Coordinates of C-alpha atoms and ligand atoms in Angstrom, one line a residue:
M25 CA 0.0 0.1 -0.1
S26 CA 1.3 3.6 -0.5
G27 CA -0.2 6.8 -0.1
I28 CA 0.2 10.1 2.3
L29 CA -0.7 9.1 5.8
R30 CA -2.9 12.0 7.1
N31 CA -4.7 10.7 10.1
I32 CA -5.7 7.5 12.4
A33 CA -8.1 6.3 9.3
D34 CA -4.9 6.2 7.2
L35 CA -2.6 4.4 9.6
D36 CA -5.6 1.8 10.3
R37 CA -5.6 1.1 6.5
A38 CA -1.6 0.7 6.1
A39 CA -1.6 -1.6 9.1
A40 CA -4.5 -3.8 7.5
A41 CA -2.2 -3.9 4.6
G42 CA 1.1 -4.8 6.8
L43 CA -1.1 -7.3 8.7
R44 CA -1.8 -9.0 4.9
T45 CA 2.1 -9.5 4.3
L46 CA 2.7 -10.4 8.1
Y47 CA 0.6 -12.9 8.1
P48 CA -0.4 -14.2 4.4
P49 CA -2.6 -16.8 3.0
Q50 CA 0.2 -18.9 2.1
L51 CA 3.1 -19.9 3.4
K52 CA 5.6 -17.6 4.0
I53 CA 9.5 -17.9 4.5
L54 CA 11.4 -15.7 6.9
V55 CA 15.0 -15.4 6.7
G56 CA 16.8 -13.5 9.3
S57 CA 19.1 -10.9 7.2
A58 CA 20.6 -9.0 9.8
S59 CA 24.6 -8.7 9.6
C60 CA 25.3 -11.8 11.7
G61 CA 22.8 -13.8 9.4
V62 CA 24.2 -12.8 6.6
A63 CA 27.9 -13.1 7.7
M64 CA 26.9 -16.7 8.9
G65 CA 25.2 -17.0 5.0
A66 CA 21.5 -16.0 5.3
P67 CA 21.6 -14.8 1.3
D68 CA 22.5 -18.3 0.2
V69 CA 19.6 -19.6 2.3
E70 CA 17.0 -17.1 1.0
A71 CA 18.8 -17.9 -2.4
A72 CA 17.9 -21.8 -1.8
A73 CA 14.6 -21.3 -0.4
R74 CA 13.3 -19.1 -3.7
R75 CA 14.8 -21.3 -6.1
A76 CA 12.7 -24.2 -4.1
V77 CA 9.6 -22.7 -4.2
E78 CA 9.9 -22.2 -8.0
E79 CA 10.9 -26.0 -8.4
L80 CA 8.5 -27.2 -6.3
H81 CA 5.6 -25.2 -7.4
L82 CA 5.2 -24.3 -3.9
D83 CA 2.5 -21.1 -3.2
A84 CA 4.7 -19.6 -1.1
V85 CA 6.5 -15.7 -0.1
V86 CA 10.1 -15.4 0.7
C87 CA 10.7 -12.5 3.1
R88 CA 13.9 -10.9 4.9
T89 CA 13.7 -9.8 8.5
G90 CA 16.4 -8.4 11.3
C91 CA 18.1 -10.5 13.8
I92 CA 15.9 -11.8 16.2
G93 CA 18.7 -12.3 18.6
F94 CA 19.9 -15.5 19.1
C95 CA 23.2 -15.6 17.4
A96 CA 24.3 -18.8 18.1
K97 CA 21.8 -20.6 16.1
E98 CA 22.3 -18.4 13.1
P99 CA 21.1 -18.5 10.2
L100 CA 17.6 -19.3 11.0
L101 CA 14.5 -19.5 8.4
D102 CA 11.1 -19.3 10.1
L103 CA 8.1 -20.9 8.2
V104 CA 4.8 -18.9 8.8
L105 CA 2.7 -21.8 8.0
P106 CA -0.7 -20.9 6.6
D107 CA -3.3 -21.4 9.4
G108 CA -0.5 -22.5 11.4
P109 CA 1.9 -21.3 13.8
R110 CA 5.3 -19.6 12.9
V111 CA 8.4 -22.7 13.5
S112 CA 12.0 -21.4 13.6
Y113 CA 14.8 -23.5 12.3
P114 CA 18.6 -23.1 13.3
H115 CA 21.9 -23.4 11.4
M116 CA 20.3 -23.5 8.0
T117 CA 22.2 -24.1 4.8
P118 CA 21.0 -24.1 1.2
G119 CA 20.6 -28.0 1.2
K120 CA 18.8 -27.7 4.4
T121 CA 16.3 -25.7 3.0
R122 CA 15.9 -27.4 -0.2
G123 CA 15.4 -30.3 2.3
L124 CA 13.0 -28.8 4.5
L125 CA 11.1 -27.0 1.3
E126 CA 10.7 -30.5 0.1
A127 CA 9.4 -32.0 3.1
Y128 CA 7.2 -29.6 3.4
S129 CA 5.5 -29.8 0.1
R130 CA 4.8 -33.9 1.4
G131 CA 3.4 -32.6 4.3
N132 CA 6.1 -33.1 7.0
L133 CA 7.3 -30.3 8.5
E134 CA 10.0 -31.8 10.4
P135 CA 9.5 -30.9 14.0
E136 CA 12.5 -32.7 15.1
K137 CA 14.7 -30.2 13.3
A138 CA 13.0 -27.2 14.7
L139 CA 14.2 -24.7 17.4
G140 CA 10.8 -23.4 18.5
R141 CA 7.2 -22.6 17.7
F142 CA 5.5 -18.8 18.1
T143 CA 1.7 -19.4 19.3
S144 CA 1.8 -15.8 19.6
E145 CA 3.6 -12.4 19.6
E146 CA 2.8 -9.5 21.3
I147 CA 2.1 -6.2 19.4
V148 CA 4.5 -4.0 21.9
S149 CA 3.5 -0.7 21.0
T150 CA -0.3 -1.0 21.3
G151 CA -0.4 -4.1 23.9
E152 CA -2.5 -6.3 21.8
V153 CA -1.7 -9.8 20.9
H154 CA -1.4 -11.5 18.0
S155 CA -2.5 -15.6 18.1
Y156 CA -1.1 -17.9 15.5
P157 CA -4.1 -20.7 14.4
P158 CA -3.7 -23.5 16.6
C159 CA -0.7 -25.8 16.3
P160 CA -1.4 -29.6 14.3
E161 CA -0.5 -32.4 15.9
P162 CA 3.1 -33.3 15.0
L163 CA 4.3 -29.5 15.5
R164 CA 2.9 -29.5 19.5
R165 CA 6.2 -31.4 20.2
I166 CA 8.2 -28.5 19.1
P167 CA 8.7 -26.4 22.0
E168 CA 7.5 -22.7 22.7
W169 CA 9.6 -20.1 21.8
S170 CA 8.7 -18.6 24.9
N171 CA 9.6 -21.1 27.2
L172 CA 12.9 -21.6 25.3
D173 CA 15.3 -21.0 27.9
F174 CA 17.3 -18.2 25.3
Y175 CA 13.8 -16.5 25.4
R176 CA 12.0 -17.2 28.9
R177 CA 13.3 -13.9 30.8
Q178 CA 13.5 -11.5 27.6
K179 CA 10.8 -8.9 27.5
K180 CA 11.4 -7.0 24.2
V181 CA 10.2 -3.7 23.7
I182 CA 13.3 -1.8 21.8
L183 CA 13.8 -4.8 19.8
R184 CA 10.1 -5.2 19.5
N185 CA 9.7 -5.7 15.9
C186 CA 12.9 -7.2 14.9
G187 CA 12.9 -10.6 13.7
S188 CA 9.1 -9.9 12.6
I189 CA 8.6 -7.6 10.2
D190 CA 10.6 -6.9 7.2
P191 CA 12.6 -3.7 7.9
R192 CA 11.5 -2.2 4.4
A193 CA 8.0 -2.9 4.5
L194 CA 6.5 0.2 6.2
D195 CA 3.1 -1.2 6.3
E196 CA 4.2 -3.9 8.3
T197 CA 5.6 -1.5 10.6
I198 CA 2.6 0.2 10.9
A199 CA 0.7 -2.9 11.5
R200 CA 2.7 -3.3 14.4
G201 CA 2.0 -0.1 16.3
A202 CA 4.3 2.3 14.5
Y203 CA 3.7 6.2 14.4
R204 CA 0.8 5.7 16.6
G205 CA 2.9 7.2 19.1
A206 CA 4.0 10.3 17.0
L207 CA 0.3 10.7 15.8
R208 CA -0.8 11.0 19.4
A209 CA 2.0 13.2 20.8
M210 CA 1.5 15.7 17.9
T211 CA -2.5 15.5 18.0
D212 CA -3.5 14.9 21.5
M213 CA -0.4 16.3 23.6
T214 CA 1.8 19.3 24.2
P215 CA 5.5 19.4 24.1
E216 CA 5.1 19.8 27.8
A217 CA 2.9 17.1 28.1
V218 CA 5.0 14.9 26.0
I219 CA 8.2 15.6 27.9
D220 CA 6.4 15.1 31.0
E221 CA 5.0 11.6 30.1
V222 CA 9.1 10.8 29.5
V223 CA 10.1 12.1 32.5
K224 CA 7.4 9.9 34.6
S225 CA 8.2 6.8 32.8
G226 CA 11.9 7.1 34.3
L227 CA 13.7 6.7 30.9
R228 CA 17.5 6.7 31.0
G229 CA 19.6 7.2 28.4
R230 CA 21.2 4.0 27.1
G231 CA 24.4 5.2 25.9
G232 CA 26.5 4.6 28.7
A233 CA 26.1 7.9 31.2
A234 CA 22.2 6.8 32.1
F235 CA 21.2 10.7 32.1
P236 CA 17.6 11.2 32.4
T237 CA 15.6 11.4 29.2
G238 CA 13.1 13.4 30.0
Q239 CA 15.1 16.2 32.1
K240 CA 17.6 16.6 28.9
W241 CA 14.4 17.3 26.6
R242 CA 13.1 19.6 29.2
M243 CA 16.5 21.5 29.1
A244 CA 16.8 21.9 25.5
R245 CA 12.7 22.9 25.4
E246 CA 13.3 25.4 27.9
A247 CA 16.3 26.8 26.5
S248 CA 15.5 29.6 24.0
A249 CA 17.1 29.8 20.2
D250 CA 15.7 30.1 16.7
V251 CA 16.6 26.6 15.7
K252 CA 16.9 23.2 17.5
Y253 CA 18.0 19.7 17.0
V254 CA 17.9 16.2 17.8
V255 CA 20.8 13.8 16.9
C256 CA 20.8 10.0 17.2
N257 CA 24.1 8.1 18.2
A258 CA 25.0 5.4 16.6
D259 CA 28.0 5.3 16.8
E260 CA 28.7 2.6 18.6
G261 CA 32.2 1.8 18.9
E262 CA 32.5 -0.7 22.0
P263 CA 34.3 -3.8 21.2
G264 CA 31.8 -7.0 20.9
A265 CA 28.9 -4.5 21.1
Y266 CA 26.2 -4.2 18.2
M267 CA 22.7 -3.7 19.7
D268 CA 22.5 -0.3 18.1
R269 CA 23.2 -1.4 14.7
T270 CA 20.6 -4.6 15.2
V271 CA 17.9 -2.2 16.2
L272 CA 18.6 0.2 13.0
E273 CA 19.2 -3.0 10.7
G274 CA 15.7 -4.6 11.9
D275 CA 13.5 -1.7 12.7
P276 CA 14.7 1.6 11.5
H277 CA 10.9 3.0 12.0
A278 CA 11.4 2.7 15.9
V279 CA 14.2 5.0 16.1
L280 CA 12.6 7.6 13.2
E281 CA 9.5 7.5 15.3
G282 CA 11.5 8.2 18.7
M283 CA 12.8 11.3 16.7
L284 CA 10.1 12.8 15.5
I285 CA 8.6 12.4 19.0
G286 CA 11.8 13.9 20.4
A287 CA 11.7 16.7 17.7
F288 CA 8.0 18.1 18.7
A289 CA 8.7 17.7 22.4
I290 CA 11.8 20.2 22.2
G291 CA 10.5 22.3 19.2
A292 CA 13.4 20.8 16.4
G293 CA 12.7 20.9 12.8
E294 CA 16.0 18.6 11.9
G295 CA 17.8 15.9 13.0
F296 CA 21.0 14.0 12.1
I297 CA 21.5 10.3 12.5
Y298 CA 25.4 9.9 13.2
V299 CA 25.7 6.3 12.3
R300 CA 29.5 4.4 11.9
S301 CA 30.8 3.6 8.3
E302 CA 31.5 0.0 9.2
Y303 CA 27.2 -0.1 9.4
P304 CA 26.4 -0.3 5.6
L305 CA 23.5 -2.6 5.9
A306 CA 22.2 0.1 8.8
I307 CA 22.9 3.0 6.7
E308 CA 20.8 1.3 3.9
M309 CA 17.9 0.2 6.0
L310 CA 17.9 3.6 7.4
E311 CA 17.9 5.6 3.9
H312 CA 15.4 3.2 2.9
A313 CA 13.2 4.1 6.1
I314 CA 13.6 7.7 5.3
D315 CA 12.9 7.9 1.9
Q316 CA 9.8 5.8 2.5
A317 CA 8.5 7.8 5.4
G318 CA 9.0 11.1 3.6
K319 CA 7.0 9.7 0.9
R320 CA 4.1 8.7 2.7
G321 CA 4.0 12.2 5.1
L322 CA 5.5 10.6 8.1
L323 CA 8.5 12.9 7.7
G324 CA 9.2 16.2 6.0
E325 CA 6.4 18.8 5.5
D326 CA 2.8 18.5 7.5
I327 CA 3.7 15.0 9.1
L328 CA 0.7 13.2 9.5
G329 CA -1.4 16.0 8.7
T330 CA -0.3 17.8 11.4
G331 CA 1.2 20.7 9.6
R332 CA 4.6 20.4 11.3
S333 CA 7.7 19.5 9.7
F334 CA 10.8 17.4 10.6
H335 CA 13.9 16.3 8.2
V336 CA 16.0 13.6 9.2
T337 CA 20.0 13.2 7.4
V338 CA 22.1 10.3 7.8
R339 CA 26.1 11.1 8.1
R340 CA 28.1 8.7 8.0
G341 CA 31.3 8.5 11.0
A342 CA 34.8 7.3 10.2
G343 CA 34.7 4.8 12.8
A344 CA 36.3 6.1 15.6
Y345 CA 35.6 5.4 19.3
I346 CA 35.8 8.8 20.5
C347 CA 33.2 10.1 18.1
G348 CA 30.3 8.2 20.2
E349 CA 31.2 11.2 22.7
E350 CA 28.4 13.4 22.2
T351 CA 30.6 16.7 21.8
A352 CA 33.0 14.9 19.8
L353 CA 30.2 13.5 17.7
I354 CA 28.6 17.1 17.1
E355 CA 32.4 18.3 16.2
S356 CA 32.1 15.7 13.8
L357 CA 28.9 16.6 12.6
E358 CA 29.6 20.5 12.0
G359 CA 32.6 18.9 9.8
H360 CA 35.6 19.6 12.4
S361 CA 37.7 16.6 13.5
G362 CA 36.0 14.4 16.0
E363 CA 37.6 15.7 19.5
P364 CA 35.7 16.5 22.5
R365 CA 34.4 20.1 23.6
T366 CA 35.2 20.8 27.3
R367 CA 31.6 20.9 29.0
P368 CA 29.6 22.7 30.6
P369 CA 28.0 24.0 28.3
Y370 CA 26.1 20.9 27.8
P371 CA 24.5 20.2 24.0
A372 CA 21.5 20.6 25.2
T373 CA 21.7 24.2 25.6
N374 CA 24.8 24.5 23.2
G375 CA 25.1 21.9 20.8
L376 CA 25.1 21.6 17.0
W377 CA 26.4 24.8 15.7
G378 CA 25.6 26.1 19.5
K379 CA 22.1 25.7 19.1
P380 CA 20.4 23.7 21.9
T381 CA 20.6 20.1 20.4
V382 CA 19.5 16.6 22.1
V383 CA 21.5 13.6 21.5
N384 CA 20.3 10.4 22.6
N385 CA 21.3 6.5 21.5
V386 CA 19.1 5.0 19.4
K387 CA 18.0 2.4 22.2
T388 CA 17.1 5.4 23.9
W389 CA 15.4 6.9 20.8
A390 CA 13.9 3.7 20.0
S391 CA 12.2 3.3 23.7
V392 CA 10.2 6.5 23.5
A393 CA 7.1 5.5 21.0
P394 CA 6.2 2.8 23.6
I395 CA 6.3 5.5 26.3
V396 CA 4.2 7.8 24.3
T397 CA 1.3 5.1 23.2
R398 CA 1.1 2.8 26.3
G399 CA 1.9 5.2 28.9
A400 CA 5.0 6.1 31.3
A401 CA 3.2 3.9 34.5
W402 CA 3.5 1.0 31.9
Y403 CA 7.0 1.3 31.0
A404 CA 7.8 2.0 34.5
G405 CA 6.2 -1.0 35.5
M406 CA 9.5 -2.9 34.2
G407 CA 13.0 -2.6 35.4
T408 CA 14.2 -1.2 38.7
R409 CA 13.2 1.8 40.8
R410 CA 16.4 3.7 39.4
T411 CA 16.3 2.8 36.1
P412 CA 13.1 1.1 34.7
G413 CA 12.3 -0.3 31.5
T414 CA 14.4 -2.9 29.5
T415 CA 17.9 -2.7 27.6
I416 CA 19.7 -5.1 25.0
F417 CA 22.8 -6.9 26.4
S418 CA 25.1 -9.1 23.9
L419 CA 26.1 -12.0 25.7
E420 CA 29.2 -13.3 24.2
G421 CA 32.3 -14.9 24.8
A422 CA 32.5 -18.8 26.6
V423 CA 28.5 -19.2 26.8
R424 CA 26.1 -21.9 25.3
N425 CA 23.2 -19.4 23.8
A426 CA 25.3 -16.3 22.8
G427 CA 23.3 -13.8 21.3
L428 CA 21.9 -10.5 21.6
V429 CA 19.0 -10.6 24.7
E430 CA 16.8 -7.7 25.8
V431 CA 15.5 -7.6 29.6
P432 CA 14.6 -5.6 32.1
Y433 CA 16.8 -4.0 34.3
G434 CA 17.4 -5.6 37.5
I435 CA 18.0 -8.8 36.3
S436 CA 21.2 -10.7 37.9
V437 CA 24.4 -11.8 35.8
R438 CA 23.6 -15.4 36.6
D439 CA 20.0 -15.3 35.0
L440 CA 21.6 -14.0 32.2
V441 CA 24.4 -16.4 31.8
Y442 CA 22.8 -19.6 33.4
G443 CA 19.3 -18.9 32.4
I444 CA 19.5 -16.9 28.9
G445 CA 22.8 -18.0 28.0
G446 CA 21.9 -21.4 29.2
G447 CA 25.7 -22.2 30.9
L448 CA 29.5 -22.3 29.9
T449 CA 30.0 -23.8 27.0
G450 CA 31.6 -27.4 27.5
D451 CA 30.4 -27.0 31.0
R452 CA 33.5 -25.0 31.8
P453 CA 33.8 -23.1 35.1
L454 CA 33.0 -19.4 35.1
K455 CA 36.6 -17.5 35.9
G456 CA 34.6 -14.1 35.7
F457 CA 33.0 -11.8 32.8
Q458 CA 33.3 -8.2 31.3
A459 CA 29.9 -6.7 31.9
G460 CA 28.8 -3.0 30.5
G461 CA 31.7 -2.3 27.8
A462 CA 35.5 -2.0 27.9
S463 CA 35.6 0.4 30.6
R464 CA 34.0 -1.6 33.4
G465 CA 37.2 -4.4 33.0
C466 CA 36.2 -8.0 34.6
L467 CA 34.2 -9.2 37.7
P468 CA 34.9 -12.1 39.4
P469 CA 31.9 -15.1 39.9
S470 CA 31.1 -13.8 43.6
V471 CA 28.9 -11.1 41.8
L472 CA 26.6 -13.1 39.6
D473 CA 23.9 -12.7 41.7
L474 CA 23.6 -8.8 42.1
A475 CA 21.5 -7.2 40.0
I476 CA 22.1 -4.9 36.6
D477 CA 21.6 -1.3 36.9
T478 CA 22.9 1.9 35.8
E479 CA 23.4 3.4 39.5
D480 CA 25.4 1.9 42.2
R481 CA 24.8 3.7 45.6
D482 CA 25.2 1.1 48.0
N483 CA 27.3 -1.1 46.1
A484 CA 24.6 -3.6 45.7
T485 CA 24.4 -3.6 41.6
I486 CA 26.5 -4.3 38.8
L487 CA 26.8 -1.1 36.5
M488 CA 25.8 -1.7 33.3
G489 CA 27.0 1.1 31.0
T490 CA 27.0 -0.3 27.1
G491 CA 28.1 -3.3 25.7
G492 CA 27.4 -6.4 27.1
V493 CA 28.7 -9.3 28.8
I494 CA 31.8 -11.3 27.9
V495 CA 31.9 -14.7 29.8
L496 CA 35.3 -15.8 30.4
D497 CA 35.9 -19.4 31.1
D498 CA 38.8 -20.9 33.0
G499 CA 41.2 -20.9 29.8
A500 CA 41.0 -16.6 29.9
C501 CA 44.0 -14.9 31.5
M502 CA 43.0 -11.5 33.4
V503 CA 46.3 -9.5 33.1
D504 CA 45.8 -10.4 29.0
M505 CA 42.2 -8.9 29.3
A506 CA 43.1 -5.7 31.1
R507 CA 46.4 -5.6 28.4
F508 CA 43.6 -5.9 25.6
L509 CA 41.5 -3.2 27.2
V510 CA 44.0 -1.0 27.6
G511 CA 45.3 -1.4 24.3
F512 CA 41.8 -0.8 22.6
F513 CA 41.6 2.7 24.6
L514 CA 45.1 3.5 23.6
E515 CA 44.3 3.3 20.1
E516 CA 41.1 5.2 20.2
S517 CA 42.5 7.9 22.0
C518 CA 42.0 10.8 20.1
G519 CA 45.2 12.4 21.3
K520 CA 44.5 15.8 22.4
C521 CA 45.3 15.9 26.1
V522 CA 48.6 14.4 27.4
P523 CA 47.0 12.0 30.4
C524 CA 45.2 10.0 28.2
R525 CA 47.3 9.8 25.4
E526 CA 50.7 9.0 27.4
G527 CA 49.5 7.6 30.3
T528 CA 47.4 4.7 28.2
R529 CA 50.4 3.7 26.6
Q530 CA 52.5 3.3 29.7
M531 CA 49.9 1.5 31.3
F532 CA 49.8 -0.3 28.0
R533 CA 53.7 -1.1 28.3
I534 CA 53.6 -2.0 32.1
L535 CA 51.0 -4.8 31.5
S536 CA 53.0 -5.8 28.3
R537 CA 56.0 -6.7 30.4
T538 CA 53.9 -8.3 32.9
C539 CA 52.2 -10.7 30.4
E540 CA 56.0 -11.5 28.6
G541 CA 56.9 -12.2 32.4
H542 CA 59.3 -9.1 33.2
G543 CA 57.0 -7.5 35.1
T544 CA 57.7 -6.2 39.2
M545 CA 55.6 -5.7 42.1
A546 CA 56.7 -2.2 41.6
D547 CA 55.3 -1.9 38.1
L548 CA 52.1 -2.8 39.6
A549 CA 52.4 0.0 42.5
L550 CA 52.9 2.4 39.6
L551 CA 50.3 1.2 37.2
E552 CA 47.8 2.3 40.1
R553 CA 49.5 5.8 40.8
L554 CA 49.1 6.1 36.8
A555 CA 45.5 5.1 36.6
R556 CA 44.5 7.9 39.2
S557 CA 46.4 10.5 37.4
V558 CA 44.8 9.4 33.8
K559 CA 41.7 9.4 35.5
S560 CA 41.6 12.5 37.2
A561 CA 43.6 14.4 34.8
S562 CA 41.8 13.9 31.5
V563 CA 39.5 16.2 29.6
C564 CA 36.7 14.0 28.7
G565 CA 35.0 10.6 29.8
M566 CA 37.3 8.2 27.6
G567 CA 40.2 9.1 29.7
A568 CA 38.6 7.5 33.2
M569 CA 37.5 4.8 30.9
A570 CA 41.0 3.3 30.7
P571 CA 42.3 3.6 34.1
G572 CA 38.9 2.1 35.2
A573 CA 39.0 -0.9 33.1
V574 CA 42.6 -2.0 34.5
M575 CA 41.8 -1.0 38.3
T576 CA 38.3 -3.0 38.3
T577 CA 40.5 -6.6 36.8
L578 CA 43.3 -5.5 38.9
S579 CA 41.6 -5.4 42.3
H580 CA 39.7 -8.6 41.5
F581 CA 41.9 -10.6 39.8
R582 CA 45.4 -9.4 42.1
G583 CA 46.7 -12.5 42.7
E584 CA 46.7 -13.2 38.7
F585 CA 48.7 -10.1 38.2
E586 CA 51.3 -11.4 41.3
T587 CA 51.7 -14.9 39.8
H588 CA 52.7 -13.5 36.7
I589 CA 55.4 -11.5 38.1
R590 CA 56.4 -13.6 41.0
E591 CA 56.0 -17.1 39.8
K592 CA 56.1 -16.3 36.2
Q593 CA 53.5 -18.2 35.3
C594 CA 50.5 -17.6 33.3
P595 CA 47.6 -19.6 35.1
A596 CA 45.2 -19.8 31.9
G597 CA 48.5 -21.0 29.7
V598 CA 47.8 -17.8 27.6
C599 CA 50.8 -15.9 27.7
R600 CA 53.7 -16.7 25.3
G601 CA 56.6 -17.5 27.1
L602 CA 55.4 -18.1 31.1
A603 CA 54.9 -21.5 32.5
A604 CA 51.5 -22.6 31.1
P605 CA 49.9 -25.2 33.7
G606 CA 46.5 -25.0 31.9
S607 CA 44.8 -25.3 28.4
S608 CA 43.9 -22.2 26.5
I609 CA 40.6 -23.6 25.3
G610 CA 38.0 -20.4 25.6
S611 CA 41.2 -18.1 26.3
S612 CA 41.1 -14.4 26.3
A613 CA 42.8 -14.8 23.0
A614 CA 39.7 -16.5 21.5
V615 CA 37.4 -14.2 23.2
R616 CA 38.8 -11.2 21.6
Q617 CA 38.9 -12.7 18.1
Ligands
FMN727 C1 34.4 7.7 25.1 C2 32.6 7.9 25.0 C3 32.2 7.3 23.9 C4 30.9 7.0 23.7 N1 30.5 6.3 22.6 C5 29.2 6.5 22.7 C6 28.2 5.7 21.4 O1 29.2 5.2 20.8 N2 27.1 5.4 21.6 C7 26.2 6.4 22.3 O2 25.2 6.7 22.1 N3 26.8 7.1 23.6 C8 28.2 7.1 23.5 N4 28.9 7.9 24.4 C9 27.8 8.6 25.6 C10 27.0 10.0 24.9 O3 28.6 10.8 25.1 C11 26.5 10.5 25.3 O4 26.0 10.3 26.5 C12 24.6 9.8 25.0 O5 24.9 9.4 23.4 C13 23.9 10.1 25.3 O6 22.6 9.4 24.8 P1 21.9 8.6 26.1 O7 21.3 10.1 26.8 O8 20.6 8.4 25.1 O9 22.3 7.7 26.5 C14 30.5 7.8 24.4 C15 30.9 8.3 25.7 C16 31.9 8.4 25.8 C17 32.9 9.2 27.0
SF4_728 S1 41.0 11.8 27.5 FE1 41.5 11.0 25.5 S2 39.7 10.9 24.3 FE2 39.8 12.4 25.7 S3 40.2 14.4 24.7 FE3 41.9 13.6 25.9 S4 42.9 12.2 24.6 FE4 41.1 12.7 24.1
SF4_729 S1 51.1 -15.2 30.6 FE1 48.5 -16.0 30.0 S2 47.3 -15.7 32.0 FE2 49.0 -14.4 32.5 S3 48.7 -12.4 31.5 FE3 49.4 -13.3 29.7 S4 47.8 -14.4 28.8 FE4 46.9 -14.0 30.8

């Protein structure tokens, strides 16, 4: 369906068209084709499915969707059965796809090969539920998707449409509730009421600092200026992080709708999405979505018949970590080199070209529309008192069910690793984990039961900035991990200030000496002194990150550092040249790869 959308009746008509392609009368073959699926061979699976449909004369459509998060099972192919459930099949190859569709044409759905089946799907933006028709007998043996370990504790709000819609099909997105929040905000609410709702929801930024979103919007709203901007920070430079990319690839309209609501709330007419150029598929999906939204009256002039205008442009970053820091990002958007500005003043009052600018993370923007459609109380009912709502983690390393998971704040790492993650690969012992991004360093198993939050006033939570959880088994070397983390910051330092530029270099040298068996106890003391100075004297937040990563790891695994120095031994058997009592399976070197 095409045509300009001007009101709720138009949205309803688009939704009806979207429902017809979401749940068509014939067989639908859905191939997960976000970056990770593509890297694992999804395009070949899709091509095999198309060939089989033609050669077997099946009444079927083949579609692409975004990532459903279960990376360990990629590539995934789903059959949405005519008058039946949706069934997922893991680890697909072109040969298996052909075999599955041949079996389907003979009336056999190969339930023994399936991973899970969907009996219903929640349309998160509206709270409605789509129920699939009842399941025929042989398929009842397939576990329900919502009962799988991987899925049971998850609650998808940000990823609400990823893996269910074709991200290029605007009507399918609308069928799942998209743009109703924007219409409601612009027709039934004042900008102040929208900000109040976001404040009441307790939404905090998902980009790392966890600043209250509504408060930031209010500052920008109250700043007097002729021009204001909203910016989406999609720079995502954290090692092992790919949540923002997945949202953009699987549901770009979720971000656009959030920005549209934010722009209305603060009074901005223009927005920018800053994406790193290493994300070509995300950029393609975003540009397609912007073009489509423009043609249907959801962006540009007279949006949804309200007379309001909002224009969005995608800007590509060169992939420098520091350009994710909001003031460096603003410098880069202005065409200068991406170096941070000193703050205050903050971007909310003095941002892009000196104008009030709200910079929010991809996940933050994608959280906004459901808050407006379902209300602050619904949102605040999830997560913790300090950090309501959900967030996305990448669960990586030596864990069985590696993948992208969306959970409410307050979950423990034990639930993540042993519940959702299904435990460690090969049942190896857990040595520790790195949680919340490179800056947080490595934590020991003794904190497994603490709740994940964004604040830690009482030392009773695990601070989760960005990134995910990297699970480390007994084959990981913590000294090597500390060296890797500092090496990352050394490489990414913008070089503007001496403490960060030279301090991280010296920290890296000390850790390298330790890994090579030339470290001394005096080095450890020097490392601690250096970390304190770099942290306090650096110009921007990045200078505080490298020391944080080292000090956390050192404080929890000091014995292993001392073993490297005093006994010239690497207990994990990772450091070349040192005695190696253990094996190196699941080593930190493997985790890094
Ligand atoms: C070195 C550094 C890198 C950062 N990288 C990112 C990033 O990649 N994405 C992001 O959203 N925020 C990043 N931030 C945080 C941003 O400066 C900013 O706080 C955030 O974009 C605000 O959005 P939010 O309120 O929605 O979290 C980074 C901060 C620092 C200090
Ligand atoms: S702390 Fe590091 S990244 Fe930040 S301005 Fe200084 S050199 Fe650049
Ligand atoms: S020798 Fe092995 S255990 Fe020790 S720091 Fe190096 S990698 Fe880690």
